[in-house]
PDB file of C-alpha atoms in Angstrom:
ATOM      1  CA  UNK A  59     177.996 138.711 148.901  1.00 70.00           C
ATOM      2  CA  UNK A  60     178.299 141.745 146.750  1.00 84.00           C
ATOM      3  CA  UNK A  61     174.626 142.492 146.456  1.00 89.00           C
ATOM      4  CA  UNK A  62     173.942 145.643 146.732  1.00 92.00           C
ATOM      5  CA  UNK A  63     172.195 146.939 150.222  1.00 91.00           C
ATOM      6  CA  UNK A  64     169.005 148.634 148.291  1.00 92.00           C
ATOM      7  CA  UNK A  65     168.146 145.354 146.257  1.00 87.00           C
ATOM      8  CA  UNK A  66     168.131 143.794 149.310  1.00 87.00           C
ATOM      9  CA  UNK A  67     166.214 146.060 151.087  1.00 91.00           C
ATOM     10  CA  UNK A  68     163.213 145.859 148.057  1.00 88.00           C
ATOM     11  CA  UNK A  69     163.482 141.956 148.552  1.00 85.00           C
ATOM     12  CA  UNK A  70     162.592 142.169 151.945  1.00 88.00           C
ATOM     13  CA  UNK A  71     159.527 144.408 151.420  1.00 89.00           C
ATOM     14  CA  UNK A  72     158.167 142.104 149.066  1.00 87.00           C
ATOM     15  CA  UNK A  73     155.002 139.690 149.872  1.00 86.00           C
ATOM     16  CA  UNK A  74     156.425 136.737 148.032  1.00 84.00           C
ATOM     17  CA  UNK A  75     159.845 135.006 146.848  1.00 78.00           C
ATOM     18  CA  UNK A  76     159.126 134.658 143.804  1.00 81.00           C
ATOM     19  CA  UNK A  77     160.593 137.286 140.852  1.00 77.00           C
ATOM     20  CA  UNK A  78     158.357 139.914 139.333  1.00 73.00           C
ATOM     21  CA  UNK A  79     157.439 139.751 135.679  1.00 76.00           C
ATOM     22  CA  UNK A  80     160.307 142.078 133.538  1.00 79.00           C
ATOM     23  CA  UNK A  81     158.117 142.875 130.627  1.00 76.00           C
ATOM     24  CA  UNK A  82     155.395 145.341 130.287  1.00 77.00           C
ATOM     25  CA  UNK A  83     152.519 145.508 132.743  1.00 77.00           C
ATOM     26  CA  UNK A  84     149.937 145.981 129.400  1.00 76.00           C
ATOM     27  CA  UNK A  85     151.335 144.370 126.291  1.00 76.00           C
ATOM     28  CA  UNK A  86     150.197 146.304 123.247  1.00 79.00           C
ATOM     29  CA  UNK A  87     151.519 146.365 119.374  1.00 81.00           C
ATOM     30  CA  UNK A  88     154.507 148.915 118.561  1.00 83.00           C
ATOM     31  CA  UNK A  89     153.214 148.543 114.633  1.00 88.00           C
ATOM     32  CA  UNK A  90     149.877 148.082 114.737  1.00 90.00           C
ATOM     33  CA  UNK A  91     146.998 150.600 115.716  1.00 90.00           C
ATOM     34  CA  UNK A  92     143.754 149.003 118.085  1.00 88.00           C
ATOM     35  CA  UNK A  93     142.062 148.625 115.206  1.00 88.00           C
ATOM     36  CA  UNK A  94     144.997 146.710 113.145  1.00 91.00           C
ATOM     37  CA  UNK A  95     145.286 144.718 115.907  1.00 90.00           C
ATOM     38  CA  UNK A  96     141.223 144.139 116.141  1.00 89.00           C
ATOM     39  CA  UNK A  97     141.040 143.188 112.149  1.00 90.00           C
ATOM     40  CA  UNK A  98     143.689 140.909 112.739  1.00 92.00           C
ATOM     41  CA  UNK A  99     141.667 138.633 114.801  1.00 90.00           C
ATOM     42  CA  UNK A 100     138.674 139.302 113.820  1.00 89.00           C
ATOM     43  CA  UNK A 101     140.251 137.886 110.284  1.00 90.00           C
ATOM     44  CA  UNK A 102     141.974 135.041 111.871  1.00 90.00           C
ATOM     45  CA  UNK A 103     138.654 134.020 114.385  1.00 88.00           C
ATOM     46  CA  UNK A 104     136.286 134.051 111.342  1.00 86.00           C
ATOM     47  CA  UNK A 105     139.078 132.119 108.418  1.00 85.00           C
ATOM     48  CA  UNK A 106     141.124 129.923 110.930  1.00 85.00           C
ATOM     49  CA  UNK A 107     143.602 130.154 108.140  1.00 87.00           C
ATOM     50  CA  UNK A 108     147.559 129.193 109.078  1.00 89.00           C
ATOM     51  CA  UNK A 109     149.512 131.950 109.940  1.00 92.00           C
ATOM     52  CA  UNK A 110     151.311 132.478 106.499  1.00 91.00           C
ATOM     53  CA  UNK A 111     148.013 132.212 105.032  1.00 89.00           C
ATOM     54  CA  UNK A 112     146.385 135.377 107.235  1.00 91.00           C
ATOM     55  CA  UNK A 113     150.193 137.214 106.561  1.00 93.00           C
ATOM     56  CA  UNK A 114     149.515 136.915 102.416  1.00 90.00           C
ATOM     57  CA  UNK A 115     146.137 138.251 102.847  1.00 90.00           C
ATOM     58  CA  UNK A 116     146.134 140.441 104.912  1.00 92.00           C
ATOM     59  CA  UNK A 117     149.003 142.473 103.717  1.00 92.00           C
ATOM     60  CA  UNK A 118     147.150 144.503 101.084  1.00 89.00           C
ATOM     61  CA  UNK A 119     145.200 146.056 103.669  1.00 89.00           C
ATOM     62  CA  UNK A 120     147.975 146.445 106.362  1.00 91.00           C
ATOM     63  CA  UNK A 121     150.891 147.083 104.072  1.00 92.00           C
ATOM     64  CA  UNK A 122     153.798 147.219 107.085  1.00 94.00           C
ATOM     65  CA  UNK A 123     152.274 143.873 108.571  1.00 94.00           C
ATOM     66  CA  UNK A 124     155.408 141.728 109.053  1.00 93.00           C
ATOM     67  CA  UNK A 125     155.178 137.882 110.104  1.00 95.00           C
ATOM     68  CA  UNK A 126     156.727 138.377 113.454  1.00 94.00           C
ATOM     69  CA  UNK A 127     154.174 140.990 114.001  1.00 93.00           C
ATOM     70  CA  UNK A 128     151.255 138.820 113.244  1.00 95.00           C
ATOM     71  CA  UNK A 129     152.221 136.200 115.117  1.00 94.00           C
ATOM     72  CA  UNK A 130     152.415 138.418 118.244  1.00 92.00           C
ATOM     73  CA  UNK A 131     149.264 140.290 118.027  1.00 93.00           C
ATOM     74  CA  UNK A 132     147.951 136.594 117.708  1.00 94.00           C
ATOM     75  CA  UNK A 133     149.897 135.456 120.916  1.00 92.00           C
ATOM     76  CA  UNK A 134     148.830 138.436 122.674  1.00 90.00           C
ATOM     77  CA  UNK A 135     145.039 137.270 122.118  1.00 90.00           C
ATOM     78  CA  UNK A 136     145.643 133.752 122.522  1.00 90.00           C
ATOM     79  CA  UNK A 137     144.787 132.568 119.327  1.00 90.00           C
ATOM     80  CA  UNK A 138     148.696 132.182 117.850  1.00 88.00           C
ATOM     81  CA  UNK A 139     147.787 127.903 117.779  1.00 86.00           C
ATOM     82  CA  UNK A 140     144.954 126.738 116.055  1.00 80.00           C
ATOM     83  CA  UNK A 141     142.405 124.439 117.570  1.00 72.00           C
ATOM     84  CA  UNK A 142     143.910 120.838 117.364  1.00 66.00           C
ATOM     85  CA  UNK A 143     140.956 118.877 118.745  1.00 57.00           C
ATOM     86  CA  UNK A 144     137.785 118.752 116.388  1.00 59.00           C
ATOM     87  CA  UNK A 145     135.346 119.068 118.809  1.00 57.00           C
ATOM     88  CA  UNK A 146     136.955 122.980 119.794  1.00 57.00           C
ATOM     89  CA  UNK A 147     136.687 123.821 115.668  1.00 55.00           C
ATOM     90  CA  UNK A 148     133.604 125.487 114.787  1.00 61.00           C
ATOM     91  CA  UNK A 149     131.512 123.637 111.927  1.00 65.00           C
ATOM     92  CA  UNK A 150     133.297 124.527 108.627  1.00 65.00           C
ATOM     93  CA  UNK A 151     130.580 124.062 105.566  1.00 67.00           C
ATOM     94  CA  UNK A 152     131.656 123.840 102.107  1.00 67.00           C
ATOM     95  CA  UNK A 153     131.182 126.920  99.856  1.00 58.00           C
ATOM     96  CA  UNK A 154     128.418 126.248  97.281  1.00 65.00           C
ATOM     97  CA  UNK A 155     129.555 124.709  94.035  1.00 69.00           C
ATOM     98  CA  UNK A 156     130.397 127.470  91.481  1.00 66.00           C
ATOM     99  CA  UNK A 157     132.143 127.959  87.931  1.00 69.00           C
ATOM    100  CA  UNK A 158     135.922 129.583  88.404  1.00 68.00           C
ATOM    101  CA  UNK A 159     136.026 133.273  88.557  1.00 67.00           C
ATOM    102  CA  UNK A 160     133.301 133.959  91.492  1.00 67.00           C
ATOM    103  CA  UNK A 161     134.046 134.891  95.024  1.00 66.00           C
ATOM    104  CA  UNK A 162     132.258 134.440  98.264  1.00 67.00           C
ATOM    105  CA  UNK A 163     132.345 137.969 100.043  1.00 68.00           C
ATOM    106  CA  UNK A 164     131.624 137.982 103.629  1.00 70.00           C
ATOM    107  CA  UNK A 165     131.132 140.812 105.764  1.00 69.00           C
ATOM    108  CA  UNK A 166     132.375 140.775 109.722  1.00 72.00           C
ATOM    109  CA  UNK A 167     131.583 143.129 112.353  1.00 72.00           C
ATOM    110  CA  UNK A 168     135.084 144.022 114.145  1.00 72.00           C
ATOM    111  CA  UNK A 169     134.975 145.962 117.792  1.00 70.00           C
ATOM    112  CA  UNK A 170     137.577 148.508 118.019  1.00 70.00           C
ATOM    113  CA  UNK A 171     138.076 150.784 120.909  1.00 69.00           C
ATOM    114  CA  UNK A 172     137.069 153.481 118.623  1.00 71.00           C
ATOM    115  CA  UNK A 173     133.979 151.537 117.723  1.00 72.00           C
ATOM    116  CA  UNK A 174     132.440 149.231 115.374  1.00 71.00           C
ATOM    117  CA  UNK A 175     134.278 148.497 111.859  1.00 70.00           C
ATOM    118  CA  UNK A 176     133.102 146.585 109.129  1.00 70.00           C
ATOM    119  CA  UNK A 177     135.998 144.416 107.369  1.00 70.00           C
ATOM    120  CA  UNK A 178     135.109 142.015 104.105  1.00 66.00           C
ATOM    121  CA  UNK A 179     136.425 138.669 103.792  1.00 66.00           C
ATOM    122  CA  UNK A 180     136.521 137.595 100.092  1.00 66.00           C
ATOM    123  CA  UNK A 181     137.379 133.955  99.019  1.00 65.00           C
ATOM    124  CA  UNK A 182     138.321 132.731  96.045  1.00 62.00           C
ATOM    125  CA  UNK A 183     135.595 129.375  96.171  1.00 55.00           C
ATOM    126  CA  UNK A 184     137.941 127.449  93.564  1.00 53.00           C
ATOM    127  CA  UNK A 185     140.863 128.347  95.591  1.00 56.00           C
ATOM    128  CA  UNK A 186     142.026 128.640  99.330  1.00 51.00           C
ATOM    129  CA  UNK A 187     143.437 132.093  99.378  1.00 50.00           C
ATOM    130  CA  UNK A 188     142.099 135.187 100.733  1.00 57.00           C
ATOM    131  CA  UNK A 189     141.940 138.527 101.132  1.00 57.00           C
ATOM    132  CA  UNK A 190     140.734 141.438 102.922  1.00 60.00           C
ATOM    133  CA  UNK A 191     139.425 144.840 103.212  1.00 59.00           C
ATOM    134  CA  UNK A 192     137.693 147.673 105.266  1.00 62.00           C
ATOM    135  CA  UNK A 193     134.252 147.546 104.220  1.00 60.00           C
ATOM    136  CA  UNK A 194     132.178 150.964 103.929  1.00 58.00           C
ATOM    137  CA  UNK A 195     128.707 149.373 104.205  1.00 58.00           C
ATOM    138  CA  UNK A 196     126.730 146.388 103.833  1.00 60.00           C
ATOM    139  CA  UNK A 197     124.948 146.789 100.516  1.00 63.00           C
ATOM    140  CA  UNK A 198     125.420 144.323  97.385  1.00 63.00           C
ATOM    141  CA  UNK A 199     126.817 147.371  95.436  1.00 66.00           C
ATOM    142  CA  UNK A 200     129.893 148.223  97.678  1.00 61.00           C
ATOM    143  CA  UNK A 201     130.771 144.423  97.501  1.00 60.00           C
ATOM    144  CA  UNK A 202     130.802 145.281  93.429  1.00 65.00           C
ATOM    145  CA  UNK A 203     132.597 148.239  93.942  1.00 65.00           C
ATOM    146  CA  UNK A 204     135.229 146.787  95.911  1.00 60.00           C
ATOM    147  CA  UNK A 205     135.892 144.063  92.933  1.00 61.00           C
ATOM    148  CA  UNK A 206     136.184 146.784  90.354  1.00 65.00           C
ATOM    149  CA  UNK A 207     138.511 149.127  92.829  1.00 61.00           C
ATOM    150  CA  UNK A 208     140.705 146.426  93.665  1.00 56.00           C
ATOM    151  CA  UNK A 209     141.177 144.197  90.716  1.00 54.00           C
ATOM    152  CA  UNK A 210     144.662 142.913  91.760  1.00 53.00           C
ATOM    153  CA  UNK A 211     143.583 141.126  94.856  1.00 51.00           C
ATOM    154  CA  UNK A 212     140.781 139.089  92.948  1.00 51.00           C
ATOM    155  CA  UNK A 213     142.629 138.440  89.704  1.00 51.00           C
ATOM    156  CA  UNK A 214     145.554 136.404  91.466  1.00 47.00           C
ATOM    157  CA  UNK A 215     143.949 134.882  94.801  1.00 45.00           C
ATOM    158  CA  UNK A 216     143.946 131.141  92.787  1.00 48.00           C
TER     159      UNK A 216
END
């Protein structure tokens, strides 16, 4: 049959007749670091934004964050599709009615293997855009900090 005597001998010590999985036993990320990977979809679980959507704003933050890559990492953690049925979406509330030029900043707790991470959601609330950042703390005056040390990524969100 020309198969070779050895594979044959490994079929026949096998349990089952079905074929064994080729890829790798542990999928992990070749570009992104556990806690890439973790701000990813913690981003993604708290904005349920489309995938180009998450790409554009996360990017700043992860600079060599490429679409294909995204949409692994999201695969990987089952979460590449987003909910079609209603009833599966969480509750989504409108943002509070204000002039143009303010931002809604939230602030998520991510678990890394390292440990907890804080990273800051900001929304333009005239706008659907978004972006992102490792946050440092909690307090009012980081969230003002982070607006004056990153100008670029509130001044175009809209």
């Amino acid at each position: 049959m020309g198969i070779n005597p050895k594979t044959v001998a490994k079929w026949r010590k096998r349990a089952t007749v079905e074929d064994l999985k080729t890829g790798p036993k542990a999928p992990h990320s070749t570009t992104l670091s556990e806690a890439e990977e973790a701000m990813v979809v913690a981003f993604r679980r708290h904005t349920l934004l489309p995938l180009d959507d998450c790409l554009y704003a996360l990017q700043p933050s992860i600079p060599h964050l490429t679409r294909s890559a995204l949409h692994r990492c999201l695969q990987r953690h089952g979460i590449s599709r987003l909910p079609d049925i209603e009833g599966d979406k969480p509750k989504r509330q409108r943002f509070k009615r204000y002039p143009i030029g303010f931002f809604h900043i939230d602030i998520a707790e991510v678990q890394t293997a390292e440990g907890k991470a804080l990273l800051s959601l900001s929304k333009g609330c005239t706008c659907s855009s978004a972006s992102t950042a490792p946050a440092s703390s909690r307090s009012p005056s980081w969230s003002t900090r982070l607006i004056d040390e990153q100008p670029g990524s509130f001044s175009n969100t809209c």
